[in-house]
C-alpha positions as a Markdown table, in Angstrom:
| # | Residue | x | y | z |
|---|---|---|---|---|
| 1 | Unk | 18.3 | 99.6 | 74.9 |
| 2 | Unk | 17.0 | 99.5 | 78.4 |
| 3 | Unk | 13.3 | 98.7 | 78.8 |
| 4 | Unk | 12.6 | 101.9 | 80.9 |
| 5 | Unk | 14.0 | 104.2 | 78.2 |
| 6 | Unk | 12.2 | 102.2 | 75.5 |
| 7 | Unk | 8.9 | 102.5 | 77.5 |
| 8 | Unk | 9.2 | 106.2 | 77.8 |
| 9 | Unk | 9.9 | 106.6 | 74.1 |
| 10 | Unk | 7.0 | 104.3 | 73.2 |
| 11 | Unk | 4.5 | 106.1 | 75.4 |
| 12 | Unk | 5.7 | 109.4 | 73.9 |
| 13 | Unk | 5.3 | 107.9 | 70.5 |
| 14 | Unk | 1.8 | 106.6 | 71.1 |
| 15 | Unk | 0.5 | 109.7 | 72.8 |
| 16 | Unk | 1.8 | 112.4 | 70.5 |
| 17 | Unk | 0.7 | 113.3 | 67.0 |
| 18 | Unk | 3.0 | 112.2 | 64.2 |
| 19 | Unk | 3.4 | 113.3 | 60.7 |
| 20 | Unk | 1.2 | 111.3 | 58.4 |
| 21 | Unk | 1.2 | 111.2 | 54.6 |
| 22 | Unk | -1.1 | 109.0 | 52.6 |
| 23 | Unk | -1.7 | 106.5 | 55.4 |
| 24 | Unk | 2.0 | 106.2 | 56.4 |
| 25 | Unk | 3.7 | 107.6 | 59.3 |
| 26 | Unk | 7.3 | 108.8 | 59.0 |
| 27 | Unk | 9.8 | 106.0 | 59.6 |
| 28 | Unk | 11.2 | 107.9 | 62.6 |
| 29 | Unk | 7.7 | 107.7 | 64.2 |
| 30 | Unk | 7.4 | 103.9 | 64.1 |
| 31 | Unk | 9.1 | 101.6 | 66.6 |
| 32 | Unk | 9.3 | 98.7 | 64.1 |
| 33 | Unk | 10.9 | 98.3 | 60.7 |
| 34 | Unk | 7.7 | 97.9 | 58.8 |
| 35 | Unk | 7.7 | 96.7 | 55.2 |
| 36 | Unk | 6.9 | 99.4 | 52.6 |
| 37 | Unk | 3.6 | 97.7 | 51.8 |
| 38 | Unk | 2.2 | 98.2 | 55.3 |
| 39 | Unk | 0.1 | 101.3 | 55.9 |
| 40 | Unk | -1.3 | 102.9 | 59.0 |
| 41 | Unk | -4.9 | 101.7 | 59.4 |
| 42 | Unk | -5.7 | 103.4 | 62.8 |
| 43 | Unk | -4.0 | 105.7 | 65.2 |
| 44 | Unk | -5.5 | 106.2 | 68.7 |
| 45 | Unk | -4.2 | 107.2 | 72.1 |
| 46 | Unk | -1.5 | 104.6 | 72.9 |
| 47 | Unk | -2.4 | 102.5 | 69.9 |
| 48 | Unk | -1.3 | 102.0 | 66.3 |
| 49 | Unk | -2.5 | 99.4 | 63.7 |
| 50 | Unk | -0.7 | 98.8 | 60.5 |
| 51 | Unk | -1.8 | 96.4 | 57.7 |
| 52 | Unk | -0.8 | 95.3 | 54.2 |
| 53 | Unk | -4.3 | 94.4 | 53.1 |
| 54 | Unk | -3.4 | 92.0 | 50.3 |
| 55 | Unk | -6.8 | 90.7 | 49.1 |
| 56 | Unk | -7.5 | 87.8 | 51.5 |
| 57 | Unk | -3.9 | 87.4 | 52.7 |
| 58 | Unk | -3.5 | 90.1 | 55.4 |
| 59 | Unk | -0.6 | 90.8 | 57.8 |
| 60 | Unk | -1.5 | 93.1 | 60.7 |
| 61 | Unk | 0.8 | 94.8 | 63.2 |
| 62 | Unk | -0.5 | 96.4 | 66.4 |
| 63 | Unk | 1.5 | 98.4 | 68.9 |
| 64 | Unk | -0.1 | 99.6 | 72.2 |
| 65 | Unk | 0.9 | 100.4 | 75.8 |
| 66 | Unk | -1.0 | 100.4 | 79.1 |
| 67 | Unk | -0.3 | 100.8 | 82.8 |
| 68 | Unk | 0.4 | 97.6 | 84.5 |
| 69 | Unk | 2.6 | 95.7 | 86.9 |
| 70 | Unk | 2.6 | 92.1 | 85.7 |
| 71 | Unk | 3.1 | 90.2 | 82.5 |
| 72 | Unk | 1.3 | 86.9 | 82.4 |
| 73 | Unk | -0.9 | 85.4 | 79.8 |
| 74 | Unk | -4.2 | 86.0 | 81.6 |
| 75 | Unk | -3.6 | 89.7 | 82.3 |
| 76 | Unk | -2.1 | 90.4 | 78.8 |
| 77 | Unk | -5.0 | 88.6 | 77.1 |
| 78 | Unk | -7.6 | 90.5 | 79.1 |
| 79 | Unk | -5.9 | 93.8 | 78.1 |
| 80 | Unk | -5.5 | 92.5 | 74.5 |
| 81 | Unk | -9.2 | 91.7 | 74.2 |
| 82 | Unk | -10.2 | 95.1 | 75.6 |
| 83 | Unk | -7.8 | 97.0 | 73.2 |
| 84 | Unk | -8.9 | 95.0 | 70.2 |
| 85 | Unk | -12.6 | 95.4 | 71.0 |
| 86 | Unk | -12.2 | 99.1 | 71.2 |
| 87 | Unk | -10.0 | 99.5 | 68.2 |
| 88 | Unk | -10.4 | 96.7 | 65.6 |
| 89 | Unk | -14.1 | 96.3 | 64.6 |
| 90 | Unk | -15.8 | 94.2 | 61.9 |
| 91 | Unk | -18.6 | 95.4 | 59.7 |
| 92 | Unk | -20.5 | 96.8 | 62.8 |
| 93 | Unk | -19.7 | 97.6 | 66.4 |
| 94 | Unk | -20.8 | 94.2 | 67.7 |
| 95 | Unk | -18.1 | 92.6 | 65.6 |
| 96 | Unk | -14.5 | 92.8 | 67.0 |
| 97 | Unk | -11.3 | 90.8 | 67.3 |
| 98 | Unk | -10.9 | 88.7 | 70.4 |
| 99 | Unk | -8.6 | 86.0 | 71.6 |
| 100 | Unk | -9.4 | 82.3 | 71.4 |
| 101 | Unk | -8.5 | 81.2 | 75.0 |
| 102 | Unk | -7.6 | 77.6 | 74.1 |
| 103 | Unk | -4.1 | 76.7 | 73.0 |
| 104 | Unk | -2.3 | 79.9 | 74.1 |
| 105 | Unk | 1.5 | 79.4 | 74.4 |
| 106 | Unk | 3.7 | 81.7 | 76.5 |
| 107 | Unk | 7.5 | 81.8 | 76.8 |
| 108 | Unk | 10.3 | 84.2 | 77.7 |
| 109 | Unk | 12.7 | 85.2 | 74.8 |
| 110 | Unk | 15.4 | 87.7 | 74.3 |
| 111 | Unk | 14.9 | 90.3 | 71.5 |
| 112 | Unk | 17.7 | 92.8 | 70.9 |
| 113 | Unk | 18.9 | 92.2 | 74.4 |
| 114 | Unk | 15.5 | 92.8 | 76.0 |
| 115 | Unk | 13.5 | 90.2 | 77.9 |
| 116 | Unk | 10.2 | 89.7 | 76.1 |
| 117 | Unk | 7.2 | 87.6 | 77.0 |
| 118 | Unk | 6.0 | 86.0 | 73.8 |
| 119 | Unk | 2.4 | 84.8 | 73.6 |
| 120 | Unk | 1.2 | 82.8 | 70.6 |
| 121 | Unk | -2.4 | 81.8 | 69.9 |
| 122 | Unk | -5.4 | 82.4 | 67.7 |
| 123 | Unk | -7.9 | 85.2 | 67.3 |
| 124 | Unk | -11.4 | 85.3 | 66.0 |
| 125 | Unk | -13.9 | 88.0 | 64.9 |
| 126 | Unk | -17.1 | 87.8 | 67.1 |
| 127 | Unk | -20.2 | 87.1 | 65.1 |
| 128 | Unk | -18.2 | 86.3 | 62.0 |
| 129 | Unk | -16.1 | 83.4 | 60.5 |
| 130 | Unk | -12.9 | 85.3 | 60.4 |
| 131 | Unk | -9.8 | 84.3 | 62.5 |
| 132 | Unk | -6.2 | 83.2 | 62.4 |
| 133 | Unk | -3.0 | 83.1 | 64.4 |
| 134 | Unk | -1.2 | 85.9 | 66.3 |
| 135 | Unk | 2.1 | 86.5 | 68.0 |
| 136 | Unk | 2.5 | 89.1 | 70.8 |
| 137 | Unk | 5.8 | 90.5 | 72.2 |
| 138 | Unk | 5.2 | 92.0 | 75.6 |
| 139 | Unk | 7.7 | 94.1 | 77.5 |
| 140 | Unk | 7.5 | 95.4 | 81.0 |
| 141 | Unk | 8.9 | 98.6 | 82.4 |
| 142 | Unk | 8.9 | 98.2 | 86.2 |
| 143 | Unk | 10.1 | 101.7 | 86.9 |
| 144 | Unk | 7.2 | 103.4 | 85.0 |
| 145 | Unk | 4.6 | 100.6 | 85.5 |
| 146 | Unk | 4.1 | 100.3 | 81.7 |
| 147 | Unk | 3.4 | 97.3 | 79.6 |
| 148 | Unk | 4.3 | 97.6 | 75.9 |
| 149 | Unk | 2.8 | 95.2 | 73.4 |
| 150 | Unk | 3.9 | 94.8 | 69.8 |
| 151 | Unk | 2.0 | 92.1 | 68.1 |
| 152 | Unk | 1.0 | 90.7 | 64.7 |
| 153 | Unk | -1.8 | 88.7 | 63.4 |
| 154 | Unk | -2.7 | 87.3 | 60.0 |
| 155 | Unk | -5.9 | 86.6 | 58.1 |
| 156 | Unk | -5.5 | 84.2 | 55.2 |
| 157 | Unk | -8.4 | 81.8 | 54.8 |
| 158 | Unk | -7.4 | 78.6 | 53.0 |
| 159 | Unk | -3.7 | 79.6 | 52.9 |
| 160 | Unk | -0.7 | 78.2 | 54.7 |
| 161 | Unk | 0.1 | 80.7 | 57.4 |
| 162 | Unk | 3.6 | 79.5 | 58.4 |
| 163 | Unk | 5.5 | 81.9 | 56.1 |
| 164 | Unk | 3.1 | 84.7 | 57.0 |
| 165 | Unk | 3.8 | 84.2 | 60.7 |
| 166 | Unk | 7.5 | 84.2 | 60.0 |
| 167 | Unk | 7.1 | 87.6 | 58.4 |
| 168 | Unk | 5.2 | 88.8 | 61.4 |
| 169 | Unk | 7.9 | 87.5 | 63.8 |
| 170 | Unk | 10.7 | 89.1 | 61.8 |
| 171 | Unk | 8.9 | 92.4 | 62.0 |
| 172 | Unk | 8.3 | 92.1 | 65.7 |
| 173 | Unk | 12.0 | 91.4 | 66.3 |
| 174 | Unk | 13.0 | 94.8 | 64.8 |
| 175 | Unk | 11.3 | 96.6 | 67.6 |
| 176 | Unk | 13.3 | 99.5 | 69.0 |
| 177 | Unk | 12.1 | 102.7 | 70.7 |
| 178 | Unk | 12.7 | 105.8 | 68.7 |
């Protein structure tokens, strides 16, 4: 699917109300093939957060869009930190998810025929000991000046995160505009 068509569909998805039942959106409203154990945690303008919340082994998927012209790690991470600070809080408003700037990896990949910038790194919760790895898939729609981000992060203290990240990556690779 062309990125511009995908971007228009994602922006429409993220800005309109969807049918919601028991913490789940209709499958037709979600641009990813989410596992049945993932539920909608938060819906805001141009933002969705899903999680499976398995005790201390958590998979999280976030989809958001913003206006922009370039996709590079610095700009994407600046936007990521802003979106996360606004939407994913800890026990109080001074606690929020942010990116660990060291060790970020960026590469271009193809996903379902679309060029995607993949960024891998680590996140942490400010004023807390929480953290873990994340993977972002970033798409650019030049015609509409829209950046679309689908990403996943895990929280699993004391557990091997390789299989958890593989699950996140598999989910991200199902991305298709509805």
